[in-house]
PDB file of C-alpha atoms in Angstrom:
ATOM      1  CA  UNK A   2     -33.822  -1.094   2.519  1.00  0.00           C
ATOM      2  CA  UNK A   3     -32.564   2.424   3.168  1.00  0.00           C
ATOM      3  CA  UNK A   4     -32.200   5.124   0.515  1.00  0.00           C
ATOM      4  CA  UNK A   5     -29.767   2.794  -1.379  1.00  0.00           C
ATOM      5  CA  UNK A   6     -30.960   1.242  -4.476  1.00  0.00           C
ATOM      6  CA  UNK A   7     -29.415  -2.059  -3.111  1.00  0.00           C
ATOM      7  CA  UNK A   8     -30.974  -5.257  -1.718  1.00  0.00           C
ATOM      8  CA  UNK A   9     -28.922  -7.966  -0.078  1.00  0.00           C
ATOM      9  CA  UNK A  10     -29.597 -11.246  -1.140  1.00  0.00           C
ATOM     10  CA  UNK A  11     -28.383 -14.273   1.296  1.00  0.00           C
ATOM     11  CA  UNK A  12     -30.388 -17.256   0.291  1.00  0.00           C
ATOM     12  CA  UNK A  13     -30.913 -19.829   2.975  1.00  0.00           C
ATOM     13  CA  UNK A  14     -29.909 -22.854   1.032  1.00  0.00           C
ATOM     14  CA  UNK A  15     -26.379 -20.874   1.391  1.00  0.00           C
ATOM     15  CA  UNK A  16     -24.088 -21.138   4.285  1.00  0.00           C
ATOM     16  CA  UNK A  17     -24.552 -18.187   6.382  1.00  0.00           C
ATOM     17  CA  UNK A  18     -22.753 -15.209   5.331  1.00  0.00           C
ATOM     18  CA  UNK A  19     -19.743 -13.298   7.989  1.00  0.00           C
ATOM     19  CA  UNK A  20     -18.420  -9.757   6.606  1.00  0.00           C
ATOM     20  CA  UNK A  21     -20.187 -10.267   3.493  1.00  0.00           C
ATOM     21  CA  UNK A  22     -23.688 -10.940   1.407  1.00  0.00           C
ATOM     22  CA  UNK A  23     -23.707 -13.524  -1.546  1.00  0.00           C
ATOM     23  CA  UNK A  24     -25.194 -11.722  -3.664  1.00  0.00           C
ATOM     24  CA  UNK A  25     -26.129  -7.827  -4.273  1.00  0.00           C
ATOM     25  CA  UNK A  26     -28.786  -6.406  -6.737  1.00  0.00           C
ATOM     26  CA  UNK A  27     -28.559  -2.879  -7.830  1.00  0.00           C
ATOM     27  CA  UNK A  28     -32.134  -1.772  -8.914  1.00  0.00           C
ATOM     28  CA  UNK A  29     -31.469   1.477  -9.939  1.00  0.00           C
ATOM     29  CA  UNK A  30     -28.508   4.169  -9.595  1.00  0.00           C
ATOM     30  CA  UNK A  31     -24.981   5.320 -10.882  1.00  0.00           C
ATOM     31  CA  UNK A  32     -22.649   2.850 -10.823  1.00  0.00           C
ATOM     32  CA  UNK A  33     -18.740   4.147  -9.422  1.00  0.00           C
ATOM     33  CA  UNK A  34     -15.877   2.193  -9.930  1.00  0.00           C
ATOM     34  CA  UNK A  35     -13.783   2.411  -7.265  1.00  0.00           C
ATOM     35  CA  UNK A  36      -9.685   2.109  -7.915  1.00  0.00           C
ATOM     36  CA  UNK A  37      -7.883   0.004  -5.672  1.00  0.00           C
ATOM     37  CA  UNK A  38      -6.660   1.304  -2.658  1.00  0.00           C
ATOM     38  CA  UNK A  39      -3.544   0.843  -0.355  1.00  0.00           C
ATOM     39  CA  UNK A  40      -2.878   2.280   2.826  1.00  0.00           C
ATOM     40  CA  UNK A  41      -1.395   5.309   0.918  1.00  0.00           C
ATOM     41  CA  UNK A  42      -0.765   8.579   3.340  1.00  0.00           C
ATOM     42  CA  UNK A  43      -1.240  12.170   1.052  1.00  0.00           C
ATOM     43  CA  UNK A  44       2.248  12.319   0.540  1.00  0.00           C
ATOM     44  CA  UNK A  45       2.379   8.670  -1.406  1.00  0.00           C
ATOM     45  CA  UNK A  46       3.606   6.504   2.020  1.00  0.00           C
ATOM     46  CA  UNK A  47       2.434   3.708   2.724  1.00  0.00           C
ATOM     47  CA  UNK A  48       1.104   3.710   6.880  1.00  0.00           C
ATOM     48  CA  UNK A  49       0.504   1.103   9.505  1.00  0.00           C
ATOM     49  CA  UNK A  50       2.480  -1.861  10.326  1.00  0.00           C
ATOM     50  CA  UNK A  51       0.266  -4.545   9.875  1.00  0.00           C
ATOM     51  CA  UNK A  52      -2.956  -5.662   7.894  1.00  0.00           C
ATOM     52  CA  UNK A  53      -5.164  -4.371  10.313  1.00  0.00           C
ATOM     53  CA  UNK A  54      -3.889  -0.856   9.952  1.00  0.00           C
ATOM     54  CA  UNK A  55      -3.208  -1.257   6.536  1.00  0.00           C
ATOM     55  CA  UNK A  56      -6.638  -2.321   5.944  1.00  0.00           C
ATOM     56  CA  UNK A  57      -8.386   0.570   7.923  1.00  0.00           C
ATOM     57  CA  UNK A  58      -6.472   3.348   5.903  1.00  0.00           C
ATOM     58  CA  UNK A  59      -6.979   0.977   2.750  1.00  0.00           C
ATOM     59  CA  UNK A  60     -10.572   1.161   3.585  1.00  0.00           C
ATOM     60  CA  UNK A  61     -10.862   4.917   4.333  1.00  0.00           C
ATOM     61  CA  UNK A  62      -9.044   5.687   1.510  1.00  0.00           C
ATOM     62  CA  UNK A  63     -11.651   3.883  -0.437  1.00  0.00           C
ATOM     63  CA  UNK A  64     -14.596   5.523   0.916  1.00  0.00           C
ATOM     64  CA  UNK A  65     -13.264   8.980   0.530  1.00  0.00           C
ATOM     65  CA  UNK A  66     -13.119   7.662  -3.112  1.00  0.00           C
ATOM     66  CA  UNK A  67     -16.607   6.572  -2.803  1.00  0.00           C
ATOM     67  CA  UNK A  68     -17.544  10.400  -0.849  1.00  0.00           C
ATOM     68  CA  UNK A  69     -15.837  12.414  -3.282  1.00  0.00           C
ATOM     69  CA  UNK A  70     -18.086  10.224  -6.145  1.00  0.00           C
ATOM     70  CA  UNK A  71     -20.933  10.872  -4.516  1.00  0.00           C
ATOM     71  CA  UNK A  72     -21.096   7.277  -2.601  1.00  0.00           C
ATOM     72  CA  UNK A  73     -21.965   6.820   1.011  1.00  0.00           C
ATOM     73  CA  UNK A  74     -20.768   3.657   2.769  1.00  0.00           C
ATOM     74  CA  UNK A  75     -24.344   1.949   2.358  1.00  0.00           C
ATOM     75  CA  UNK A  76     -23.620   2.246  -1.493  1.00  0.00           C
ATOM     76  CA  UNK A  77     -20.710  -0.268  -1.830  1.00  0.00           C
ATOM     77  CA  UNK A  78     -22.510  -3.223  -3.646  1.00  0.00           C
ATOM     78  CA  UNK A  79     -19.028  -5.374  -4.521  1.00  0.00           C
ATOM     79  CA  UNK A  80     -15.428  -5.218  -3.123  1.00  0.00           C
ATOM     80  CA  UNK A  81     -12.457  -7.372  -3.779  1.00  0.00           C
ATOM     81  CA  UNK A  82      -9.888  -7.318  -1.149  1.00  0.00           C
ATOM     82  CA  UNK A  83      -6.490  -8.289  -2.243  1.00  0.00           C
ATOM     83  CA  UNK A  84      -3.720  -9.803   0.453  1.00  0.00           C
ATOM     84  CA  UNK A  85      -0.505 -10.397   0.217  1.00  0.00           C
ATOM     85  CA  UNK A  86      -1.017 -12.731   3.944  1.00  0.00           C
ATOM     86  CA  UNK A  87      -3.901 -14.622   3.117  1.00  0.00           C
ATOM     87  CA  UNK A  88      -3.798 -16.464   6.665  1.00  0.00           C
ATOM     88  CA  UNK A  89      -2.725 -13.151   8.410  1.00  0.00           C
ATOM     89  CA  UNK A  90      -5.815 -11.892   7.157  1.00  0.00           C
ATOM     90  CA  UNK A  91      -7.778 -14.797   8.395  1.00  0.00           C
ATOM     91  CA  UNK A  92      -5.940 -14.569  11.866  1.00  0.00           C
ATOM     92  CA  UNK A  93      -7.196 -10.828  11.901  1.00  0.00           C
ATOM     93  CA  UNK A  94     -10.877 -11.054  10.883  1.00  0.00           C
ATOM     94  CA  UNK A  95     -12.526 -10.025  13.622  1.00  0.00           C
ATOM     95  CA  UNK A  96     -10.432  -7.186  14.244  1.00  0.00           C
ATOM     96  CA  UNK A  97     -10.735  -6.088  10.625  1.00  0.00           C
ATOM     97  CA  UNK A  98     -14.607  -6.862  10.917  1.00  0.00           C
ATOM     98  CA  UNK A  99     -14.574  -4.057  13.608  1.00  0.00           C
ATOM     99  CA  UNK A 100     -12.889  -1.875  11.307  1.00  0.00           C
ATOM    100  CA  UNK A 101     -15.469  -2.294   9.105  1.00  0.00           C
ATOM    101  CA  UNK A 102     -18.312  -1.827  11.481  1.00  0.00           C
ATOM    102  CA  UNK A 103     -16.724   1.414  12.584  1.00  0.00           C
ATOM    103  CA  UNK A 104     -16.401   2.626   8.996  1.00  0.00           C
ATOM    104  CA  UNK A 105     -19.178   1.470   6.692  1.00  0.00           C
ATOM    105  CA  UNK A 106     -21.660  -0.165   9.460  1.00  0.00           C
ATOM    106  CA  UNK A 107     -23.409  -3.302   9.170  1.00  0.00           C
ATOM    107  CA  UNK A 108     -23.838  -3.148   5.515  1.00  0.00           C
ATOM    108  CA  UNK A 109     -22.176  -6.013   3.604  1.00  0.00           C
ATOM    109  CA  UNK A 110     -21.077  -5.931  -0.399  1.00  0.00           C
ATOM    110  CA  UNK A 111     -20.344  -9.023  -2.503  1.00  0.00           C
ATOM    111  CA  UNK A 112     -17.151  -9.336  -1.503  1.00  0.00           C
ATOM    112  CA  UNK A 113     -13.984 -11.591  -2.127  1.00  0.00           C
ATOM    113  CA  UNK A 114     -10.368 -11.811  -0.840  1.00  0.00           C
ATOM    114  CA  UNK A 115      -7.824 -13.006  -2.724  1.00  0.00           C
ATOM    115  CA  UNK A 116      -4.044 -13.319  -2.246  1.00  0.00           C
ATOM    116  CA  UNK A 117      -1.702 -11.701  -4.305  1.00  0.00           C
ATOM    117  CA  UNK A 118       2.017 -12.599  -4.507  1.00  0.00           C
ATOM    118  CA  UNK A 119       2.575  -8.841  -4.245  1.00  0.00           C
ATOM    119  CA  UNK A 120       0.865  -5.448  -4.860  1.00  0.00           C
ATOM    120  CA  UNK A 121       1.881  -2.622  -6.884  1.00  0.00           C
ATOM    121  CA  UNK A 122       3.657  -0.759  -3.506  1.00  0.00           C
ATOM    122  CA  UNK A 123       5.644  -3.181  -2.374  1.00  0.00           C
ATOM    123  CA  UNK A 124       5.181  -2.262   1.381  1.00  0.00           C
ATOM    124  CA  UNK A 125       1.329  -2.488   0.833  1.00  0.00           C
ATOM    125  CA  UNK A 126      -0.340  -5.461   2.568  1.00  0.00           C
ATOM    126  CA  UNK A 127      -3.783  -4.836   1.429  1.00  0.00           C
ATOM    127  CA  UNK A 128      -5.164  -3.216  -1.537  1.00  0.00           C
ATOM    128  CA  UNK A 129      -9.115  -2.564  -1.491  1.00  0.00           C
ATOM    129  CA  UNK A 130     -11.156  -2.070  -4.805  1.00  0.00           C
ATOM    130  CA  UNK A 131     -15.180  -1.760  -5.489  1.00  0.00           C
ATOM    131  CA  UNK A 132     -17.951  -1.093  -6.905  1.00  0.00           C
ATOM    132  CA  UNK A 133     -20.854   1.277  -5.324  1.00  0.00           C
ATOM    133  CA  UNK A 134     -24.209   2.113  -6.629  1.00  0.00           C
ATOM    134  CA  UNK A 135     -26.131   5.333  -5.533  1.00  0.00           C
ATOM    135  CA  UNK A 136     -29.713   6.562  -5.935  1.00  0.00           C
ATOM    136  CA  UNK A 137     -31.458   8.490  -7.505  1.00  0.00           C
ATOM    137  CA  UNK A 138     -31.537  12.196  -6.263  1.00  0.00           C
ATOM    138  CA  UNK A 139     -27.617  11.376  -4.641  1.00  0.00           C
ATOM    139  CA  UNK A 140     -24.250  12.075  -6.150  1.00  0.00           C
ATOM    140  CA  UNK A 141     -23.246  12.052  -9.465  1.00  0.00           C
TER     141      UNK A 141
END
């Protein structure tokens, strides 16, 4: 484990996780609650035409909020992804996975993907919210 206070748990009696961890234990640290982020740019407009582009921007926005609170990508303990089109999300899972690896690396939080009829901004295809745990001596 790195300097993060998180331990990722994937018991052998459960199916092998792909792109998430079954459980994440936060031994110590400061919890950072991250509001849902969509593909909004700084002017408040949704950017990106497809699910992959919007996922990348939403994740980058979430990571920017986390960084401002002192959390690194490896500090992400729990994420919830809300997708307007779950079938489209699944169809592009490999591309979304490549975006994840490029922006976050190989650490996977406990994660859920939930289908949503629509999001706050009607043009948004995906929204990501999360919880990070910042280790002692870092961040907040």
